[in-house]
């Protein structure tokens, strides 16, 4: 199917179709033209020949004596046809000589005419050798004119027959059509062999041409694929020639330029907005904390202030996440890489997560914690595992469980975080790492979140040259697997 979706294949097939149609039209017309020319020439030869024979024998054939029946037939013919006033005369011994001359004429000519001449009494005057015992016959022989028909001899050979009669003789002149049919058959066979060959050659040529002309398009789509949000300052290789491809490249480059301008604007806006929001949020938070210290507050006001305080903390964390993402996009975020004993980092976090989980009676267990060291930024790695574990607690119902393991596999540290939570539908899995994406589930709506945690987690993993994967089953739980390359110290202890 993929083959047919390629322009190259479709162009080649169209091309082949046109070539095939042209070849068929050309072949058909050549065949038809050759056939009619051959037939026409044969007819002309037969006519000439019959005229020659007729003119040649007439003066001598006058001398053949006529039987009564023949005379009657001749009279009828003369009555029905306007004619000159020549009359039959008596024959003599000269006649033998006539047939010799005809014979010589035929012998000298390399053609294969069949000739049969009858006198008016229907007695054979001459019959060519190549006819053998076969006799040529025709019912309706025209008087003093020539008739041409395609017919068969008694022994089944196809012939073109010319017949004519005058006052003295009936002439039958025929040419076997085998030669003509053989020429036409050869022509047809040659076409049958050459046409597919020409078609294959033209298809190869068509494919090559299509390939050559679409090569720049391939190069263009490869270059365009390399351009992402991170390198919008790149441009497609400009084509100096002002052809279709050149104009397409220019249009693409203009479009990328417009995209880049919008992206820069958007980034600037996010950076400004999160920066501007940070200070007032910190002030609000501080002021609420001061207000909460007041012992004279009524219960309801205290609850209200506490709730506003929680929301402010949430808002601050969203703003912080946004700031991190904006910085990561700009490449402004600096990582402080060091040899980090990842097992220690995880052991620390597990304690915090146990406290978090205790509220929902969630069991947090560590199955295995190999003492491994990775090259990384301690704070960022903490943020990464805290995000995944915080999600595990958030999306696991009461009395559930979370299992953590760290082990070495193929020169990497593999951290597995498995929960028995609500799970993620299969089709949503590729999207959960996108910014602001939250799985649209009713249960999910009750759980607070911004949809930024996993996109930051992915960015941290990639900055450490690692990978993050997830497998999940709805209502059964999810497993996040983070793979990070081990540091030199771990590899050579
Ligand atoms: P949020 O702040 O919404 O948790 P994240 O980026 O951390 O944002 O996660 C994106 C989405 O992925 C979540 O909204 C949730 O639907 C889904 N998700 C993440 N972790 C889990 C998990 N352990 N179990 C079920 N769903 C999860």
Coordinates of C-alpha atoms and ligand atoms in Angstrom, one line a residue:
X1 CA 0.0 0.0 0.0
X2 CA 2.9 2.3 0.9
X3 CA 4.2 1.8 -2.6
X4 CA 1.1 3.1 -4.2
X5 CA 1.0 6.1 -1.9
X6 CA 4.3 7.3 -3.4
X7 CA 4.1 10.0 -6.0
X8 CA 7.1 8.3 -7.7
X9 CA 5.1 5.1 -8.2
X10 CA 2.0 6.9 -9.4
X11 CA 3.9 9.0 -11.9
X12 CA 5.7 5.9 -13.2
X13 CA 2.3 4.1 -13.6
X14 CA 0.7 7.0 -15.3
X15 CA 3.7 7.3 -17.6
X16 CA 3.6 3.6 -18.4
X17 CA -0.1 3.8 -19.1
X18 CA 0.4 6.6 -21.6
X19 CA 3.4 4.8 -23.2
X20 CA 1.3 1.6 -23.4
X21 CA -1.6 3.4 -25.1
X22 CA 0.8 5.1 -27.5
X23 CA 2.5 1.8 -28.4
X24 CA -0.9 0.2 -28.9
X25 CA -2.1 3.0 -31.1
X26 CA 1.2 3.1 -33.0
X27 CA 1.3 -0.7 -33.4
X28 CA -2.3 -0.9 -34.4
X29 CA -2.1 1.8 -37.0
X30 CA 1.2 0.4 -38.4
X31 CA -0.4 -3.0 -38.7
X32 CA -3.5 -1.6 -40.4
X33 CA -1.5 0.6 -42.8
X34 CA 0.9 -2.2 -43.7
X35 CA -2.0 -4.6 -44.3
X36 CA -3.9 -2.2 -46.5
X37 CA -0.8 -1.2 -48.5
X38 CA 0.1 -4.9 -49.1
X39 CA -3.4 -5.7 -50.1
X40 CA -3.7 -2.7 -52.4
X41 CA -0.3 -3.6 -54.0
X42 CA -1.4 -7.1 -54.5
X43 CA -4.6 -6.0 -56.1
X44 CA -2.7 -3.6 -58.4
X45 CA -0.3 -6.4 -59.4
X46 CA -3.2 -8.8 -60.0
X47 CA -5.0 -6.3 -62.2
X48 CA -1.9 -5.5 -64.2
X49 CA -1.2 -9.1 -64.6
X50 CA -4.7 -10.0 -65.8
X51 CA -4.6 -7.1 -68.2
X52 CA -1.3 -8.2 -69.5
X53 CA -2.5 -11.8 -69.9
X54 CA -5.6 -10.6 -71.6
X55 CA -3.9 -8.3 -74.0
X56 CA -1.3 -10.8 -74.7
X57 CA -3.5 -13.7 -75.7
X58 CA -6.4 -11.8 -77.3
X59 CA -5.1 -11.6 -80.9
X60 CA -4.2 -15.3 -80.9
X61 CA -7.2 -16.6 -79.0
X62 CA -9.6 -15.2 -81.5
X63 CA -8.8 -18.3 -83.6
X64 CA -10.4 -20.8 -81.1
X65 CA -13.6 -22.2 -82.6
X66 CA -16.7 -21.8 -80.4
X67 CA -19.2 -24.5 -79.4
X68 CA -22.9 -23.7 -79.6
X69 CA -23.4 -23.3 -75.8
X70 CA -20.4 -21.0 -75.5
X71 CA -21.6 -18.9 -78.4
X72 CA -25.0 -18.5 -76.7
X73 CA -23.4 -17.5 -73.4
X74 CA -21.2 -15.0 -75.2
X75 CA -24.2 -13.5 -77.0
X76 CA -26.0 -13.1 -73.7
X77 CA -23.0 -11.4 -72.1
X78 CA -22.6 -9.1 -75.1
X79 CA -26.2 -8.1 -74.9
X80 CA -26.0 -7.2 -71.2
X81 CA -22.7 -5.3 -71.6
X82 CA -21.9 -2.5 -74.0
X83 CA -18.9 -3.7 -76.0
X84 CA -16.7 -3.1 -79.0
X85 CA -17.2 -4.9 -82.3
X86 CA -14.4 -7.5 -82.1
X87 CA -15.4 -10.9 -83.2
X88 CA -14.0 -14.4 -82.5
X89 CA -12.1 -16.0 -85.3
X90 CA -10.8 -19.4 -86.0
X91 CA -7.7 -20.6 -84.1
X92 CA -4.5 -22.3 -85.4
X93 CA -1.3 -23.9 -84.2
X94 CA 0.1 -20.7 -83.0
X95 CA -1.8 -21.1 -79.7
X96 CA 0.7 -23.4 -78.1
X97 CA 3.3 -20.8 -78.5
X98 CA 1.1 -18.3 -76.6
X99 CA 1.1 -20.5 -73.5
X100 CA 4.8 -20.9 -73.7
X101 CA 5.2 -17.2 -73.6
X102 CA 2.8 -16.9 -70.6
X103 CA 4.7 -19.7 -68.9
X104 CA 8.0 -17.9 -69.5
X105 CA 6.6 -14.7 -68.2
X106 CA 5.5 -16.4 -65.0
X107 CA 8.8 -18.3 -64.8
X108 CA 10.8 -15.2 -65.1
X109 CA 8.8 -13.5 -62.5
X110 CA 9.6 -14.8 -59.0
X111 CA 6.0 -14.4 -57.9
X112 CA 3.8 -17.3 -57.1
X113 CA 0.7 -16.4 -59.2
X114 CA -1.7 -19.2 -59.8
X115 CA -3.1 -18.8 -63.3
X116 CA -5.8 -20.7 -65.1
X117 CA -7.2 -19.7 -68.5
X118 CA -10.3 -21.3 -70.1
X119 CA -11.5 -20.8 -73.5
X120 CA -15.1 -19.8 -74.2
X121 CA -15.9 -23.5 -74.3
X122 CA -14.7 -23.8 -70.7
X123 CA -11.9 -26.0 -71.9
X124 CA -8.6 -25.4 -70.1
X125 CA -6.2 -23.5 -72.4
X126 CA -3.5 -23.0 -69.8
X127 CA -3.0 -23.9 -66.2
X128 CA 0.0 -22.9 -64.2
X129 CA 2.2 -25.6 -62.9
X130 CA 1.9 -24.5 -59.3
X131 CA -1.9 -25.2 -59.3
X132 CA -1.4 -29.0 -59.7
X133 CA -4.7 -30.7 -59.9
X134 CA -6.5 -27.9 -58.2
X135 CA -8.9 -25.9 -60.4
X136 CA -9.9 -22.2 -59.7
X137 CA -13.6 -21.5 -59.8
X138 CA -15.8 -18.5 -59.7
X139 CA -19.4 -18.1 -60.5
X140 CA -19.8 -14.5 -61.4
X141 CA -17.0 -13.6 -63.8
X142 CA -17.4 -10.0 -65.1
X143 CA -17.3 -9.4 -68.8
X144 CA -14.4 -7.2 -70.0
X145 CA -13.7 -5.9 -66.5
X146 CA -11.8 -7.3 -63.5
X147 CA -13.2 -8.6 -60.2
X148 CA -11.1 -9.2 -57.1
X149 CA -12.2 -11.5 -54.3
X150 CA -10.6 -13.2 -51.3
X151 CA -11.5 -16.8 -51.4
X152 CA -10.2 -20.4 -50.8
X153 CA -9.0 -23.0 -53.3
X154 CA -10.4 -26.5 -53.2
X155 CA -7.5 -27.6 -51.1
X156 CA -8.2 -24.9 -48.5
X157 CA -5.5 -22.3 -49.3
X158 CA -6.5 -18.7 -48.9
X159 CA -6.1 -16.7 -52.1
X160 CA -6.7 -13.3 -53.6
X161 CA -8.4 -14.1 -56.9
X162 CA -8.8 -11.8 -59.9
X163 CA -11.2 -12.9 -62.6
X164 CA -12.2 -11.5 -65.9
X165 CA -13.5 -12.7 -69.2
X166 CA -13.7 -11.4 -72.8
X167 CA -14.9 -12.7 -76.1
X168 CA -12.2 -15.4 -76.2
X169 CA -11.1 -16.4 -72.7
X170 CA -11.9 -16.6 -69.0
X171 CA -8.9 -15.7 -67.0
X172 CA -8.4 -16.7 -63.3
X173 CA -5.4 -15.1 -61.7
X174 CA -4.7 -15.7 -58.0
X175 CA -2.0 -15.1 -55.4
X176 CA -1.8 -17.2 -52.2
X177 CA -2.3 -15.0 -49.1
X178 CA 0.2 -17.1 -47.0
X179 CA 3.0 -14.7 -47.9
X180 CA 1.0 -11.6 -47.0
X181 CA -0.3 -13.3 -43.8
X182 CA 3.2 -14.3 -42.9
X183 CA 4.5 -10.7 -43.3
X184 CA 1.7 -9.4 -41.2
X185 CA 2.2 -12.2 -38.6
X186 CA 5.9 -11.4 -38.4
X187 CA 5.0 -7.7 -37.9
X188 CA 2.5 -8.6 -35.2
X189 CA 5.0 -11.0 -33.5
X190 CA 7.8 -8.3 -33.6
X191 CA 5.4 -5.9 -32.0
X192 CA 4.3 -8.4 -29.4
X193 CA 8.0 -8.9 -28.3
X194 CA 9.1 -5.3 -28.7
X195 CA 6.1 -3.5 -27.1
X196 CA 6.5 -5.0 -23.6
X197 CA 10.3 -4.5 -23.9
X198 CA 9.7 -0.8 -24.8
X199 CA 7.2 -0.6 -22.0
X200 CA 9.6 -2.0 -19.4
X201 CA 12.4 0.4 -20.6
X202 CA 10.1 3.4 -20.5
X203 CA 8.9 2.3 -17.0
X204 CA 12.5 2.2 -15.8
X205 CA 13.1 5.5 -17.5
X206 CA 10.0 7.0 -16.0
X207 CA 10.9 5.7 -12.5
X208 CA 14.4 7.3 -12.9
X209 CA 13.0 10.6 -14.1
X210 CA 10.4 10.7 -11.3
X211 CA 13.1 9.8 -8.8
X212 CA 15.4 12.5 -10.1
X213 CA 12.8 15.2 -10.1
X214 CA 11.5 14.2 -6.6
X215 CA 14.9 14.0 -5.0
X216 CA 14.9 17.6 -3.9
X217 CA 11.5 17.1 -2.3
X218 CA 12.9 14.2 -0.2
X219 CA 15.8 16.3 0.8
X220 CA 13.4 19.1 1.7
X221 CA 11.2 16.9 3.9
X222 CA 14.3 15.4 5.6
X223 CA 15.5 18.9 6.4
X224 CA 12.1 20.0 7.5
X225 CA 11.8 17.0 9.9
X226 CA 15.0 18.1 11.6
X227 CA 13.5 21.5 12.5
X228 CA 11.7 21.5 15.8
X229 CA 10.6 24.0 18.4
X230 CA 14.2 23.9 19.8
X231 CA 15.9 25.0 16.5
X232 CA 13.4 27.2 14.8
X233 CA 16.3 29.5 13.8
X234 CA 17.4 26.9 11.3
X235 CA 16.2 27.2 7.7
X236 CA 15.8 24.7 4.8
X237 CA 18.7 24.7 2.3
X238 CA 17.7 27.5 -0.1
X239 CA 17.5 26.5 -3.7
X240 CA 19.0 29.2 -6.0
X241 CA 16.9 28.1 -9.0
X242 CA 13.5 29.8 -9.2
X243 CA 11.6 26.5 -10.0
X244 CA 8.7 24.8 -8.2
X245 CA 11.1 23.4 -5.5
X246 CA 12.9 26.7 -5.1
X247 CA 9.6 28.5 -4.5
X248 CA 8.4 25.7 -2.1
X249 CA 11.6 26.1 -0.1
X250 CA 11.2 29.8 0.1
X251 CA 7.6 29.5 1.2
X252 CA 8.6 26.9 3.9
X253 CA 11.3 29.2 5.2
X254 CA 8.9 32.1 5.4
X255 CA 6.5 30.0 7.3
X256 CA 9.2 28.8 9.7
X257 CA 10.2 32.5 10.2
X258 CA 6.6 33.3 11.2
X259 CA 6.5 30.3 13.5
X260 CA 9.8 31.4 15.1
X261 CA 8.5 34.9 15.7
X262 CA 5.3 33.5 17.4
X263 CA 7.3 31.1 19.5
X264 CA 9.6 33.8 20.7
X265 CA 6.6 36.0 21.6
X266 CA 5.0 33.1 23.4
X267 CA 8.1 32.2 25.4
X268 CA 8.6 35.8 26.3
X269 CA 5.0 36.0 27.5
X270 CA 5.3 32.8 29.6
X271 CA 8.6 34.0 31.1
X272 CA 7.3 37.5 31.9
X273 CA 4.0 36.2 33.3
X274 CA 5.5 33.6 35.6
X275 CA 8.2 36.1 36.7
X276 CA 5.6 38.7 37.4
X277 CA 3.3 36.3 39.3
X278 CA 6.0 34.9 41.5
X279 CA 6.5 38.0 43.8
X280 CA 2.8 38.8 44.5
X281 CA 2.2 35.1 45.2
X282 CA 5.0 34.9 47.8
X283 CA 3.7 38.1 49.4
X284 CA 0.1 36.7 49.6
X285 CA 1.4 33.4 51.0
X286 CA 3.5 35.3 53.7
X287 CA 0.5 37.5 54.6
X288 CA -1.9 34.5 55.0
X289 CA 0.7 32.8 57.2
X290 CA 0.9 35.9 59.4
X291 CA -2.9 36.1 59.5
X292 CA -3.1 32.4 60.5
X293 CA -1.0 33.0 63.5
X294 CA -3.7 35.2 65.0
X295 CA -5.3 33.2 67.8
X296 CA -8.5 35.2 67.8
X297 CA -9.6 33.9 64.4
X298 CA -12.9 32.0 64.3
X299 CA -12.9 28.4 63.1
X300 CA -14.6 29.2 59.8
X301 CA -12.3 32.1 59.0
X302 CA -9.3 29.9 59.9
X303 CA -10.5 27.1 57.6
X304 CA -11.1 29.6 54.8
X305 CA -7.6 31.1 55.2
X306 CA -6.0 27.6 55.3
X307 CA -7.7 26.7 52.1
X308 CA -6.6 29.9 50.4
X309 CA -3.1 29.2 51.7
X310 CA -3.1 25.7 50.1
X311 CA -4.3 27.1 46.8
X312 CA -1.5 29.7 46.9
X313 CA 1.1 27.0 47.5
X314 CA -0.3 25.1 44.5
X315 CA -0.3 28.3 42.3
X316 CA 3.3 29.0 43.4
X317 CA 4.3 25.5 42.4
X318 CA 2.7 25.9 39.0
X319 CA 4.5 29.2 38.5
X320 CA 7.8 27.5 39.5
X321 CA 7.2 24.7 37.0
X322 CA 6.4 27.2 34.3
X323 CA 9.6 29.1 35.1
X324 CA 11.6 25.8 34.9
X325 CA 10.1 24.9 31.5
X326 CA 10.7 28.4 30.1
X327 CA 14.3 28.2 31.2
X328 CA 14.7 24.7 29.9
X329 CA 13.4 25.8 26.4
X330 CA 15.9 28.7 26.4
X331 CA 18.7 26.4 27.5
X332 CA 19.1 28.8 30.5
X333 CA 18.7 26.1 33.1
X334 CA 22.1 25.1 34.4
X335 CA 22.6 21.6 35.7
X336 CA 25.2 21.0 38.4
X337 CA 26.4 17.5 37.5
X338 CA 28.1 15.4 40.1
X339 CA 28.5 11.7 41.1
X340 CA 25.2 11.1 42.9
X341 CA 24.5 7.9 44.9
X342 CA 21.0 7.5 43.5
X343 CA 20.1 4.9 46.1
X344 CA 20.6 7.6 48.8
X345 CA 18.4 10.1 47.0
X346 CA 15.7 7.5 46.6
X347 CA 15.9 6.4 50.3
X348 CA 15.5 10.0 51.4
X349 CA 12.5 10.6 49.2
X350 CA 10.8 7.3 50.3
X351 CA 10.6 8.7 53.8
X352 CA 8.7 11.8 52.6
X353 CA 6.5 9.7 50.4
X354 CA 5.6 7.3 53.3
X355 CA 4.4 10.4 55.2
X356 CA 2.3 11.5 52.2
X357 CA 0.9 8.0 51.7
X358 CA 0.1 7.5 55.3
X359 CA -2.9 9.9 55.0
X360 CA -4.5 7.5 52.5
X361 CA -3.2 4.3 54.2
X362 CA -1.0 3.6 51.2
X363 CA 1.8 1.1 51.8
X364 CA 5.1 2.3 50.3
X365 CA 7.6 -0.5 49.9
X366 CA 11.2 -0.7 48.7
X367 CA 11.9 -4.0 47.0
X368 CA 15.5 -3.5 46.1
X369 CA 17.9 -0.6 46.3
X370 CA 21.3 -1.4 44.7
X371 CA 24.0 1.1 45.7
X372 CA 24.4 2.8 42.4
X373 CA 26.0 6.1 41.4
X374 CA 24.8 8.2 38.4
X375 CA 26.2 11.4 37.0
X376 CA 23.5 14.0 37.7
X377 CA 22.1 17.0 39.4
X378 CA 20.9 16.0 42.9
X379 CA 18.1 18.5 43.2
X380 CA 16.8 17.8 39.8
X381 CA 16.9 14.0 40.3
X382 CA 15.0 14.5 43.6
X383 CA 12.4 16.6 41.8
X384 CA 12.1 13.9 39.1
X385 CA 11.4 11.0 41.6
X386 CA 9.3 13.1 43.8
X387 CA 7.0 14.0 40.8
X388 CA 6.6 10.3 39.9
X389 CA 6.0 9.2 43.5
X390 CA 3.7 12.2 44.2
X391 CA 1.6 11.1 41.2
X392 CA 1.7 7.5 42.4
X393 CA 0.2 8.6 45.8
X394 CA -2.2 11.0 44.1
X395 CA -3.6 8.5 41.6
X396 CA -3.8 5.5 44.0
X397 CA -6.9 5.0 46.1
X398 CA -6.9 4.5 49.8
X399 CA -5.3 1.2 51.1
X400 CA -3.3 0.8 47.9
X401 CA 0.4 0.1 47.5
X402 CA 3.5 1.6 45.9
X403 CA 6.7 -0.5 45.2
X404 CA 10.0 1.0 44.5
X405 CA 13.1 -0.7 43.1
X406 CA 16.5 0.4 41.9
X407 CA 18.8 -2.1 40.1
X408 CA 21.6 -2.2 37.6
X409 CA 20.9 -3.3 34.1
X410 CA 23.3 -3.1 31.1
X411 CA 25.4 -0.2 32.5
X412 CA 22.4 1.8 33.6
X413 CA 20.5 2.4 36.8
X414 CA 16.9 1.3 36.4
X415 CA 14.4 2.8 38.8
X416 CA 10.9 1.2 38.8
X417 CA 8.0 2.9 40.5
X418 CA 4.9 0.7 40.5
X419 CA 1.5 1.7 42.0
X420 CA -1.8 -0.1 42.4
X421 CA -3.7 3.1 41.3
X422 CA -6.4 4.0 38.8
X423 CA -4.1 3.4 35.9
X424 CA -3.9 5.3 32.5
X425 CA -5.9 4.2 29.4
X426 CA -3.6 2.8 26.7
X427 CA -4.4 5.5 24.1
X428 CA -3.5 8.3 26.7
X429 CA 0.0 6.9 27.4
X430 CA 1.9 8.9 24.8
X431 CA 0.3 12.2 25.8
X432 CA 0.8 12.2 29.5
X433 CA 4.3 13.7 29.0
X434 CA 2.9 16.7 27.1
X435 CA 2.7 20.0 28.9
X436 CA -0.6 20.7 30.6
X437 CA -2.0 17.4 29.6
X438 CA -4.2 15.6 32.1
X439 CA -6.1 12.4 31.4
X440 CA -9.7 13.3 31.0
X441 CA -11.3 11.0 33.6
X442 CA -14.0 11.8 36.1
X443 CA -11.8 10.4 38.9
X444 CA -8.9 12.6 37.7
X445 CA -10.9 15.8 38.0
X446 CA -11.2 15.3 41.7
X447 CA -7.4 15.1 42.0
X448 CA -5.5 18.3 41.8
X449 CA -2.7 18.8 39.3
X450 CA -1.4 21.1 36.6
X451 CA -0.4 18.6 34.0
X452 CA 3.2 19.9 34.1
X453 CA 4.9 17.4 36.5
X454 CA 5.6 14.7 33.9
X455 CA 6.7 17.0 31.2
X456 CA 9.3 18.4 33.6
X457 CA 10.2 14.9 34.7
X458 CA 10.8 13.9 31.0
X459 CA 13.0 17.0 30.4
X460 CA 15.1 16.2 33.5
X461 CA 15.6 12.5 32.4
X462 CA 16.6 13.7 28.9
X463 CA 19.1 16.2 30.3
X464 CA 20.7 13.2 32.1
X465 CA 20.7 11.2 28.8
X466 CA 18.2 8.7 30.2
X467 CA 14.8 7.5 29.3
X468 CA 11.4 7.4 31.0
X469 CA 8.7 4.8 30.1
X470 CA 5.4 3.9 31.4
X471 CA 3.1 0.8 31.3
X472 CA -0.3 0.9 32.7
X473 CA -3.6 -0.9 33.1
X474 CA -6.8 1.0 34.1
X475 CA -8.0 0.2 37.6
X476 CA -4.9 -2.1 38.1
X477 CA -2.0 0.4 38.3
X478 CA 0.9 2.0 36.5
X479 CA 4.6 1.4 36.4
X480 CA 7.1 4.2 35.6
X481 CA 10.6 3.1 34.6
X482 CA 13.4 5.6 34.6
X483 CA 16.7 4.5 33.1
X484 CA 19.8 6.6 33.8
X485 CA 23.4 5.9 32.6
X486 CA 25.7 5.0 35.5
X487 CA 28.7 7.2 36.3
X488 CA 32.2 6.1 35.8
X489 CA 32.6 5.3 39.5
X490 CA 29.7 2.9 39.4
X491 CA 31.0 1.2 36.3
X492 CA 34.5 0.8 37.6
X493 CA 34.1 0.4 41.4
Ligands
LIG1 P1 -0.6 16.3 37.1 O1 -0.2 17.5 37.8 O2 -2.0 16.3 36.5 O3 -0.4 15.1 37.9 P2 1.5 15.2 35.5 O4 2.2 15.8 34.3 O5 2.3 14.8 36.6 O6 0.3 16.2 35.8 O7 0.7 13.9 34.9 C1 -0.1 14.0 33.8 C2 -1.3 13.1 33.8 O8 -0.8 11.7 33.8 C3 -2.1 13.2 35.1 O9 -3.0 14.2 35.0 C4 -2.7 11.8 35.2 O10 -3.9 11.8 34.5 C5 -1.7 10.9 34.6 N1 -0.9 10.2 35.6 C6 0.4 10.5 35.9 N2 0.9 9.6 36.8 C7 -0.1 8.7 37.1 C8 -0.3 7.5 37.9 N3 0.7 7.1 38.7 N4 -1.4 6.9 37.8 C9 -2.4 7.3 37.0 N5 -2.4 8.4 36.2 C10 -1.2 9.1 36.2

